[in-house]
Coordinates of C-alpha atoms in Angstrom, one line a residue:
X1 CA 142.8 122.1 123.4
X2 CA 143.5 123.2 119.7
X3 CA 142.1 124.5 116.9
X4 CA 142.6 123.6 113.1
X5 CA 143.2 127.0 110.7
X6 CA 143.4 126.5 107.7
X7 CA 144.9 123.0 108.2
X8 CA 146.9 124.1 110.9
X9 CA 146.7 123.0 114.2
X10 CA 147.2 125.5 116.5
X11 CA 147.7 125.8 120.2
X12 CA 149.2 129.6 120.7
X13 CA 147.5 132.5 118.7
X14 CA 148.4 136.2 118.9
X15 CA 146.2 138.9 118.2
X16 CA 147.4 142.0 116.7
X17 CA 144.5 144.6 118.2
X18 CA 143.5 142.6 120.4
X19 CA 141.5 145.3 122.7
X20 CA 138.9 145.4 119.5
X21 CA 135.8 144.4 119.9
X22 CA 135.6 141.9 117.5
X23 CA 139.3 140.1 118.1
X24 CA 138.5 140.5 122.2
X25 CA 136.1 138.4 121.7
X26 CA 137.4 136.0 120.0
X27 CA 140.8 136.0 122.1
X28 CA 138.3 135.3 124.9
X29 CA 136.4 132.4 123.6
X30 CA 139.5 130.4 122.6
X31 CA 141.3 131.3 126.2
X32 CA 138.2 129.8 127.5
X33 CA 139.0 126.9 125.7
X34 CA 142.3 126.7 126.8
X35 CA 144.3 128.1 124.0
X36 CA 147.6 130.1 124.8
X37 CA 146.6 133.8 123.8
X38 CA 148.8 136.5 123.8
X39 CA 148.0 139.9 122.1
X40 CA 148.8 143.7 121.2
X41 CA 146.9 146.9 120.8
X42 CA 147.9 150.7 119.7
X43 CA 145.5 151.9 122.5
X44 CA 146.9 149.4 124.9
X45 CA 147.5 152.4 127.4
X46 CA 144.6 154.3 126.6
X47 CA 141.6 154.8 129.7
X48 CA 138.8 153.5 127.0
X49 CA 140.4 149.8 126.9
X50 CA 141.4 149.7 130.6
X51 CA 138.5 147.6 131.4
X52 CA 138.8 145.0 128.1
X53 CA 142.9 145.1 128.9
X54 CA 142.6 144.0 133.1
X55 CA 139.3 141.6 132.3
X56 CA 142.1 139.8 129.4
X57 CA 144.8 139.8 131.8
X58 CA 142.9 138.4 134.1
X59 CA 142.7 135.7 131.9
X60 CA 146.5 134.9 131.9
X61 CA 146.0 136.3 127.9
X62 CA 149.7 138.2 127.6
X63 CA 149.2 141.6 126.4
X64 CA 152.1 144.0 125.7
X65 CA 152.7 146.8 122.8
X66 CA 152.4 146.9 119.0
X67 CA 155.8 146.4 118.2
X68 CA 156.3 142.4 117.7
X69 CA 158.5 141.4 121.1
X70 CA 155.4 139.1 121.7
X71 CA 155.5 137.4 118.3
X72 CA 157.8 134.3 118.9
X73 CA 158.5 131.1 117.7
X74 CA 157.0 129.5 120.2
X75 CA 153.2 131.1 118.4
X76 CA 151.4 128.9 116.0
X77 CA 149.4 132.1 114.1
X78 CA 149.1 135.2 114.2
X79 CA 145.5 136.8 113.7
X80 CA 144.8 140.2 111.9
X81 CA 141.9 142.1 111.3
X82 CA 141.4 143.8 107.8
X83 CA 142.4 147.0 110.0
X84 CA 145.5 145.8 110.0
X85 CA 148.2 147.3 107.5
X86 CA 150.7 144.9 106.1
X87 CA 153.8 147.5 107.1
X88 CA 152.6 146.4 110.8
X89 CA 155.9 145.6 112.7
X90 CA 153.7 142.3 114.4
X91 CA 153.0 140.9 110.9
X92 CA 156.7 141.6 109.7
X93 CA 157.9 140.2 113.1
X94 CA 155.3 136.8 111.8
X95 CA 156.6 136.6 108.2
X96 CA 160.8 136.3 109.7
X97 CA 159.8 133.6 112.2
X98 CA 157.8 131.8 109.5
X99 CA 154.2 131.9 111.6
X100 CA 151.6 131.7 109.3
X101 CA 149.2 134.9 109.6
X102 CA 145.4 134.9 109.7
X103 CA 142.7 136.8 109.3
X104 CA 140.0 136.5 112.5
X105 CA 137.5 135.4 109.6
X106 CA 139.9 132.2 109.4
X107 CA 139.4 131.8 113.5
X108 CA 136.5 132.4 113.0
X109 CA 135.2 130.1 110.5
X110 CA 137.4 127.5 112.4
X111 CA 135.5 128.0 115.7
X112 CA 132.2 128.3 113.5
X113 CA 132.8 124.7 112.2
X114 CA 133.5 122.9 114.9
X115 CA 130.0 123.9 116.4
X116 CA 126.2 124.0 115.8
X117 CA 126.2 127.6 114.9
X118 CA 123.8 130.3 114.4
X119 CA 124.9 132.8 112.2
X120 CA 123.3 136.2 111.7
X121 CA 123.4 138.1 109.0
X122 CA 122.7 141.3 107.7
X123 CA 122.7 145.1 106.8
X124 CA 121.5 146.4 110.7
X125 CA 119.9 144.0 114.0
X126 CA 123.0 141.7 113.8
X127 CA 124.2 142.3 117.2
X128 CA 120.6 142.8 118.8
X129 CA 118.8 139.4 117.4
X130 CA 122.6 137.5 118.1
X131 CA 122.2 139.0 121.5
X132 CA 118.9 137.9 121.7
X133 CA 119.1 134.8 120.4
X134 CA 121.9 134.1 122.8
X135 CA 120.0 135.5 126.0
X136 CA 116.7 133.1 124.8
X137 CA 118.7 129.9 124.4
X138 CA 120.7 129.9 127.8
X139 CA 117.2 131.6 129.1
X140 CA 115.6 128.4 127.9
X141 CA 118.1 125.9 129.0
X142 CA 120.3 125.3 126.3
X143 CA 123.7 127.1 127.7
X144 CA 125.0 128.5 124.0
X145 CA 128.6 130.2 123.4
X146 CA 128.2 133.5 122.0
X147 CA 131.1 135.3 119.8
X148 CA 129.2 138.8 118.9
X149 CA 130.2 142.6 118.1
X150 CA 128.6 144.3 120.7
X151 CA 128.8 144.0 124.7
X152 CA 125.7 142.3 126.6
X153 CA 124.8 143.7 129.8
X154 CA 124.2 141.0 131.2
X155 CA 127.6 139.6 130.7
X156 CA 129.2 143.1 131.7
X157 CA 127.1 142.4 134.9
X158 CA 128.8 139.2 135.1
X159 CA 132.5 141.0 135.0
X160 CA 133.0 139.7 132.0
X161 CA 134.1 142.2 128.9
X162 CA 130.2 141.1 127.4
X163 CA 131.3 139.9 123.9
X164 CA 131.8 136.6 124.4
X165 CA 130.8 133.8 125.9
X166 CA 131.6 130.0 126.3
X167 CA 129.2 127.3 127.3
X168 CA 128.8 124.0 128.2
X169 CA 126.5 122.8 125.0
X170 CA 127.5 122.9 121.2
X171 CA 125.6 125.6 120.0
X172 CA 127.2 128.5 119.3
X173 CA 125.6 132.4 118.1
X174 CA 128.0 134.2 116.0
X175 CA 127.7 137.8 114.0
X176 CA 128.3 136.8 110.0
X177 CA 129.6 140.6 109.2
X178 CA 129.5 141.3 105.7
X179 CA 131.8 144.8 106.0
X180 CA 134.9 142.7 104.3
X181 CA 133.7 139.6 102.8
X182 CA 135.0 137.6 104.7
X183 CA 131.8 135.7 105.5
X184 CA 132.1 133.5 102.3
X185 CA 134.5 131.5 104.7
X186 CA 131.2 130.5 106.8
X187 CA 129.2 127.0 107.3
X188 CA 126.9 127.5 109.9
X189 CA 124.2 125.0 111.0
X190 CA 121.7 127.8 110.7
X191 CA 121.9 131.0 109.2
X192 CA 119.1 134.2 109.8
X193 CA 119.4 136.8 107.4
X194 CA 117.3 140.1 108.4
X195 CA 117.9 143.0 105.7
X196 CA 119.7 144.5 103.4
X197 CA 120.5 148.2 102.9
X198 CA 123.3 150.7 102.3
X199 CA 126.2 150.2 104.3
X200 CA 129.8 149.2 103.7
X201 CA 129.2 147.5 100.0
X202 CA 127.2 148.2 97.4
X203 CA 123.5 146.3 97.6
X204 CA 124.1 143.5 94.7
X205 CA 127.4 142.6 96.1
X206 CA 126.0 141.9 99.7
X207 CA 123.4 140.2 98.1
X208 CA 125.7 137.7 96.4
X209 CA 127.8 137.7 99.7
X210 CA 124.7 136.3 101.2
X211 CA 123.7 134.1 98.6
X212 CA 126.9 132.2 99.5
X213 CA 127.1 132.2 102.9
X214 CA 123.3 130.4 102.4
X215 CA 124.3 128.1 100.2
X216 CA 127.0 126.6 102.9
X217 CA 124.4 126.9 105.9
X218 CA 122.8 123.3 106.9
X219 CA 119.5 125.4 107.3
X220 CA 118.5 129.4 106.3
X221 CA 116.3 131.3 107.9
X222 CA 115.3 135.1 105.9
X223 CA 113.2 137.4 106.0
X224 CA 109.9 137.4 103.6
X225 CA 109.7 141.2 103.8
X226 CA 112.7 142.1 102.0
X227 CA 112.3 142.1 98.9
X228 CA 116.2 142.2 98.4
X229 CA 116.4 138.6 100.0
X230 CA 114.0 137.4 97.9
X231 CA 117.5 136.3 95.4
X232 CA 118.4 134.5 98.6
X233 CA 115.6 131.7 98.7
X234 CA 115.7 130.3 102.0
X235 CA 114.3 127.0 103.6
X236 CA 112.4 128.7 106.3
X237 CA 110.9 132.2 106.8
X238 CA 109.9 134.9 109.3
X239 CA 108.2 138.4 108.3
X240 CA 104.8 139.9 108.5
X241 CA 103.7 138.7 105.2
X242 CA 100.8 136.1 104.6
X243 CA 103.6 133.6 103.1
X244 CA 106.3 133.1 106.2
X245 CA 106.7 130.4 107.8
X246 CA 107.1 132.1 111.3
X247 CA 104.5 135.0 110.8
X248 CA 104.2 138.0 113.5
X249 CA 100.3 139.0 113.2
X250 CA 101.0 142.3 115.3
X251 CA 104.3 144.8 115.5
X252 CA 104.1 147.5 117.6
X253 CA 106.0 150.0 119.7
X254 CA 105.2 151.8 123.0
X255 CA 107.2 154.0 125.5
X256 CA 107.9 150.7 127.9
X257 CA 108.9 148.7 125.1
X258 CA 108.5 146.3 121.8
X259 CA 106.3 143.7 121.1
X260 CA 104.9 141.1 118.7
X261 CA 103.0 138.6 118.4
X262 CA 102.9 134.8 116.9
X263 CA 100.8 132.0 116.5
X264 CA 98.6 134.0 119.8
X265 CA 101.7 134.2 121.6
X266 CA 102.9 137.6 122.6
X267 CA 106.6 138.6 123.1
X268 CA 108.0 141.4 124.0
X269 CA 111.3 143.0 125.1
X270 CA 111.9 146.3 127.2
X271 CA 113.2 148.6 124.2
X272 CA 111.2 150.6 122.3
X273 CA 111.3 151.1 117.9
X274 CA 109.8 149.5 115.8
X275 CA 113.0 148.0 114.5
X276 CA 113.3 146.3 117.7
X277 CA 110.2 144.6 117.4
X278 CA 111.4 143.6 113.7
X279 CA 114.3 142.1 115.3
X280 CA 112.2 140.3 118.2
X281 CA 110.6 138.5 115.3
X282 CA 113.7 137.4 114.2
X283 CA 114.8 136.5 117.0
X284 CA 112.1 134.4 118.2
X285 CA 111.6 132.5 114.6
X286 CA 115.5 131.5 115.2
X287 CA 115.0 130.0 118.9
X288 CA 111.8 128.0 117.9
X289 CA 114.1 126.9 115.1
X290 CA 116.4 125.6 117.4
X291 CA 113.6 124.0 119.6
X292 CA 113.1 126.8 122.5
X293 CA 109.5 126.5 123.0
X294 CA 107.1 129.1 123.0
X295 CA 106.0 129.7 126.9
X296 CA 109.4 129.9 128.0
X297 CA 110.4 131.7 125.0
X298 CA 108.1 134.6 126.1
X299 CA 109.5 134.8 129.9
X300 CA 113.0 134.7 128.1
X301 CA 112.3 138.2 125.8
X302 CA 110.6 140.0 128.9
X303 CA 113.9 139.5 130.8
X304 CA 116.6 140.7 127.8
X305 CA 119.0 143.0 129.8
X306 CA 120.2 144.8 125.6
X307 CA 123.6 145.1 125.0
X308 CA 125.3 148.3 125.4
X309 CA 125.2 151.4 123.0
X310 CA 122.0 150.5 121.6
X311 CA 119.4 153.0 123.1
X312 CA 121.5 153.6 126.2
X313 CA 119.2 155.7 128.1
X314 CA 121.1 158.3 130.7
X315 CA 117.3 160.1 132.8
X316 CA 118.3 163.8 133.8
X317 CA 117.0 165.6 136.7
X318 CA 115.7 168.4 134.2
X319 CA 113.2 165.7 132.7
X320 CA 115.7 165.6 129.1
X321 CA 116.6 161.7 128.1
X322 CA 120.3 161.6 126.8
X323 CA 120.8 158.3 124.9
X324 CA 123.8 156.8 123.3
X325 CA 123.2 154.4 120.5
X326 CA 125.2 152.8 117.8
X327 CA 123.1 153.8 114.6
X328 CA 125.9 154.5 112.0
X329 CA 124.3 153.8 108.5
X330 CA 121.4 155.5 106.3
X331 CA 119.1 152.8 107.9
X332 CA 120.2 152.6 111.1
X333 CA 119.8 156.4 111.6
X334 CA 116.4 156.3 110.3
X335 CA 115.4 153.9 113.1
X336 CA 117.1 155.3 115.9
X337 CA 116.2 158.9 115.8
X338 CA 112.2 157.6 114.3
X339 CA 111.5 155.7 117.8
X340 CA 112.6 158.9 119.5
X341 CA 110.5 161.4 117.7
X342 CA 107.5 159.0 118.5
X343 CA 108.8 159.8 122.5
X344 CA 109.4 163.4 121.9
X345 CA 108.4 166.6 120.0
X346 CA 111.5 168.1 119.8
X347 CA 115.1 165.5 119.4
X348 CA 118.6 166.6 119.3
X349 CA 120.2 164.5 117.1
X350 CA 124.2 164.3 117.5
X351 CA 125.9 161.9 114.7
X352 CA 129.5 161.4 114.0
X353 CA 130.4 159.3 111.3
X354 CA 132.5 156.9 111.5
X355 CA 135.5 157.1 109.6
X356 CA 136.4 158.6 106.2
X357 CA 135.9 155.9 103.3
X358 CA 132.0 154.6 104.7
X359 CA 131.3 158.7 104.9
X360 CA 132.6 158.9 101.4
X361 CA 130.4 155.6 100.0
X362 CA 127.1 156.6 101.8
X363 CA 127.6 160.4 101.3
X364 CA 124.1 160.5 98.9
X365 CA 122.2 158.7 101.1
X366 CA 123.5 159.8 104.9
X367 CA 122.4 163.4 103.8
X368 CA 119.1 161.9 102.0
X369 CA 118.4 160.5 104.7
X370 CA 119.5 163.2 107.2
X371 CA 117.3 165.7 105.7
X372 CA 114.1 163.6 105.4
X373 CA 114.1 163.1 109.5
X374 CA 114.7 166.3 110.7
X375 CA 111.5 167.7 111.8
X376 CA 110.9 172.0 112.3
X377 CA 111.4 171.4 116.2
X378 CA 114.4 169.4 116.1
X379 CA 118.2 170.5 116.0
X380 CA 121.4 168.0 114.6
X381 CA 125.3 168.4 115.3
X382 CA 127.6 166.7 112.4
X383 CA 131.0 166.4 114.9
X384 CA 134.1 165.7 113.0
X385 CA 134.4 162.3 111.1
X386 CA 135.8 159.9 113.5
X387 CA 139.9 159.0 112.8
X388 CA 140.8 155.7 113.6
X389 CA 144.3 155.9 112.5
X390 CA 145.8 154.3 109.3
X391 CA 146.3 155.6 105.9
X392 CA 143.1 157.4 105.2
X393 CA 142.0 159.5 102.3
X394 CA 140.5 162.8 104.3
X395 CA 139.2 164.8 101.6
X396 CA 135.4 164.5 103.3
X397 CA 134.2 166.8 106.5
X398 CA 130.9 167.1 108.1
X399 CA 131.0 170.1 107.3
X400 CA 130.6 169.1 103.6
X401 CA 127.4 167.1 104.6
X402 CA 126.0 169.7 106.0
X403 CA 126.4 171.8 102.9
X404 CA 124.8 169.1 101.2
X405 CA 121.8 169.1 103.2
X406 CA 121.2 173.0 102.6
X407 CA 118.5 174.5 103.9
X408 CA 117.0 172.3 106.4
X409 CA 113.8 172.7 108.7
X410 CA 115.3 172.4 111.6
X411 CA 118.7 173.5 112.6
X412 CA 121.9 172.1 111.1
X413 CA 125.4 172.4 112.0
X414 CA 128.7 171.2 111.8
X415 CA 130.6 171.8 115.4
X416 CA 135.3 172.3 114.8
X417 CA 135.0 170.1 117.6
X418 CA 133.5 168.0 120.5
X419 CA 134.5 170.5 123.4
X420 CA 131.9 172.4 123.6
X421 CA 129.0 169.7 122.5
X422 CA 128.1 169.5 126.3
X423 CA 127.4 173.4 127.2
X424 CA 125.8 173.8 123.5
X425 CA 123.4 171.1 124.0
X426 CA 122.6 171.6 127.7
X427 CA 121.9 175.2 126.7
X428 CA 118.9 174.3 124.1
X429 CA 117.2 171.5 125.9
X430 CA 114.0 171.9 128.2
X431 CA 110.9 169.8 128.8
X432 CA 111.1 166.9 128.0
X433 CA 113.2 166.8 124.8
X434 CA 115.3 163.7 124.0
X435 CA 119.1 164.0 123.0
X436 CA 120.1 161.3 121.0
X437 CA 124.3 160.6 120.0
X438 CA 124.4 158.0 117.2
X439 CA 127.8 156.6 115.9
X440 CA 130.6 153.7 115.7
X441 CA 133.5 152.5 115.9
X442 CA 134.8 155.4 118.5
X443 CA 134.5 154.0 122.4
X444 CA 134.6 157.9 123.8
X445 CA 130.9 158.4 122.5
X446 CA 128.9 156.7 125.5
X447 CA 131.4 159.4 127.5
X448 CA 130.3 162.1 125.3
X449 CA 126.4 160.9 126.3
X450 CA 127.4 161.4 130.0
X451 CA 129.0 164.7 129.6
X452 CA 126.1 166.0 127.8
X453 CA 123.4 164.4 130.4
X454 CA 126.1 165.7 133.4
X455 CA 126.0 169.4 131.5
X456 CA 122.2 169.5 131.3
X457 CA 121.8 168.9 135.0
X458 CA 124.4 171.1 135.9
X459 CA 122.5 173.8 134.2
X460 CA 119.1 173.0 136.3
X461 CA 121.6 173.9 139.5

């Protein structure tokens, strides 16, 4: 098996970071295909990508340190991500040998091609409706690949590292992520976009992004209720409003889940928020698009098993709820902590941002934001601003957000460090307050979650 990049046909690719989400997954899917892989991380050592590094190895993918002794002639690329700096001894290792280097974007849009893909698209939901969409389709038959951000249980369950996915059809489910660009590189057979809001790039320039990556999809897909896509056009769409195509006539949100309903069909999944249910919708307008039909379509959202760090719920014997979730932008904050406060009157919001530069470019509207949600009975801890490594401007601290914020009317503050979250927290729960940790990009968080939930029912003892 090969794979044309960028006119190149290539048999051997090496991943430099290959323990990342994003280039795991696709150092999976193209193993799976019977492609030489080889790969290096930084944290190759490190306990959080133990399980990603054995599950890789296990795939006879070669995995050995950051320092180019893997990168030999006998490689036909070598894949970045835009993480990567150009003084990295892999690429300078590439550029003597003559190996041509690529960005995953390039693999990707290779893979992408040579498929019937489904591409999702937008500001937050990308993973959850890919997931989603990739749970209905094999639910209903149809035995998709998947190449997505975010881990599915049911994979995990599986042994697998939960990103990936290859099946026996042509249809494929990919993530289009608009953070670098990149996603002007995509033709998809069918592209779904759900929102757009404050995140990596200013609102216009996603917008155009997205007017692109349309114009090179066989079909589109968007949603009628954002105003914002309205510049996108779109063959098909899906919203609440009088005028889509695939109209929910209910949204709702209870304790045990979300639900809609279309065309008298009801569909519902076992998360809660109503952004799930907006998500659902989306969902569920992409699968009849690709011909699921609508009774097994319903026994196929009742069953979705989520994908990890979105509303991972840890029960304590004291009656708190600890959960982990992803939520890292203005929007995605909003969401998270307003399907808890429907659960709970009193939340204890934990968010660390996730890296310097995104803190700096939605610094207005994370403390907007921030200070509109917190009610009278609720508390939030700003930990230190997640460092990935790299060459990074620091000149931003949470404590600097929380300065911003001012008076507040609940309690604010900005934590030195993450030591003594657990015992702080445990200390100021009771009843049947929820804790909720929100953040990206660092894979110690869902640890933090436990320690918290672990500290709490210590304290009970």
């Amino acid at each position: 098996m090969s794979l044309s990049i960028n006119d190149r046909l290539c048999t051997s690719l090496h991943f430099v970071g290959v323990l990342g989400t994003g280039m795991s997954a696709l150092a999976q899917y193209l193993r799976r295909q019977s492609l030489t892989i080889s790969g290096s991380d930084r944290l190759l050592g490190s306990p959080s990508t133990e399980r990603v590094r054995n599950i890789l190895e296990t795939m006879d993918c070669r995995l050995g340190p950051q320092d180019g002794t893997l990168v030999t002639k006998d490689v036909d690329g070598l894949v970045v991500s835009t993480a990567i700096e150009e003084n990295n001894p892999e690429i300078a290792s590439a550029r003597k040998l003559g190996i041509p280097v690529f960005h995953r974007s390039d693999v990707l849009a290779a893979i992408i091609a040579s498929r019937k893909t489904v591409a999702v698209a937008g500001t937050s939901g990308k993973s959850t409706v890919a997931a989603l969409i990739f749970h209905c389709l094999r639910e209903c038959g149809f035995d998709p690949s998947i190449i997505t951000g975010a881990n599915l249980n049911t994979l995990v369950n599986e042994g697998l590292v939960g990103n990936a996915w290859t099946g026996e059809s042509d249809l494929l489910v990919v993530e289009a992520d608009e953070s670098d660009g990149s996603l002007v590189k995509y033709h998809p057979y069918l592209s779904v976009f759900l929102n757009v809001s404050l995140d990596h790039k200013p609102i216009p320039v996603v917008v155009d992004l997205f007017k692109t990556l349309a114009g090179q999809s066989t079909a589109t897909l968007v949603n009628a209720d954002d105003p914002r896509l309205c510049a996108i056009g779109g063959q098909r769409t899906f919203g609440y409003s009088h005028n889509a195509d695939y109209r929910a006539t209910s949204l709702d949100s209870r304790k045990e889940g979300a639900g809609i309903e279309m065309s008298g069909v009801s569909y519902r999944v076992p998360y809660p928020g109503l952004y799930m249910a907006w998500n659902l919708l989306a969902a569920v307008a992409a699968c009849r698009e690709m011909g699921c039909a609508p009774p097994h379509l319903r026994r196929a959202t009742g069953v979705y098993g989520g994908i990890q760090r979105r509303f991972d719920t840890i029960t304590t014997s004291t009656g708190v709820t600890v959960i982990d979730d992803f939520a890292h932008n203005p929007e995605k904050i909003r969401a998270a902590v307003s399907a808890v406060q429907n659960l709970s009157n009193r939340v204890i919001m934990l968010f660390q941002p996730h890296g310097f530069g995104p803190t700096k470019f939605m610094r207005e509207e994370l403390v907007k934001t921030l200070k509109e949600i917190i009610r009278p009975t609720d508390a939030l801890f700003l930990l230190p601003v997640y460092y990935a490594g790299g060459t990074a401007d620091k000149s931003i601290s949470s404590q600097d957000l929380v300065r911003d914020i001012g008076r507040s009317p609940g309690y604010v503050a900005a934590p030195a460090g993450r030591e003594e979250i657990p015992a702080l927290v445990a200390e100021m729960t009771k009843g049947n307050d929820i804790v909720i940790s929100m953040g990206a990009r660092d894979p110690s968080l869902p640890e933090l979650a436990r320690k918290i939930a672990d500290a709490i029912d210590m304290r009970k003892k």
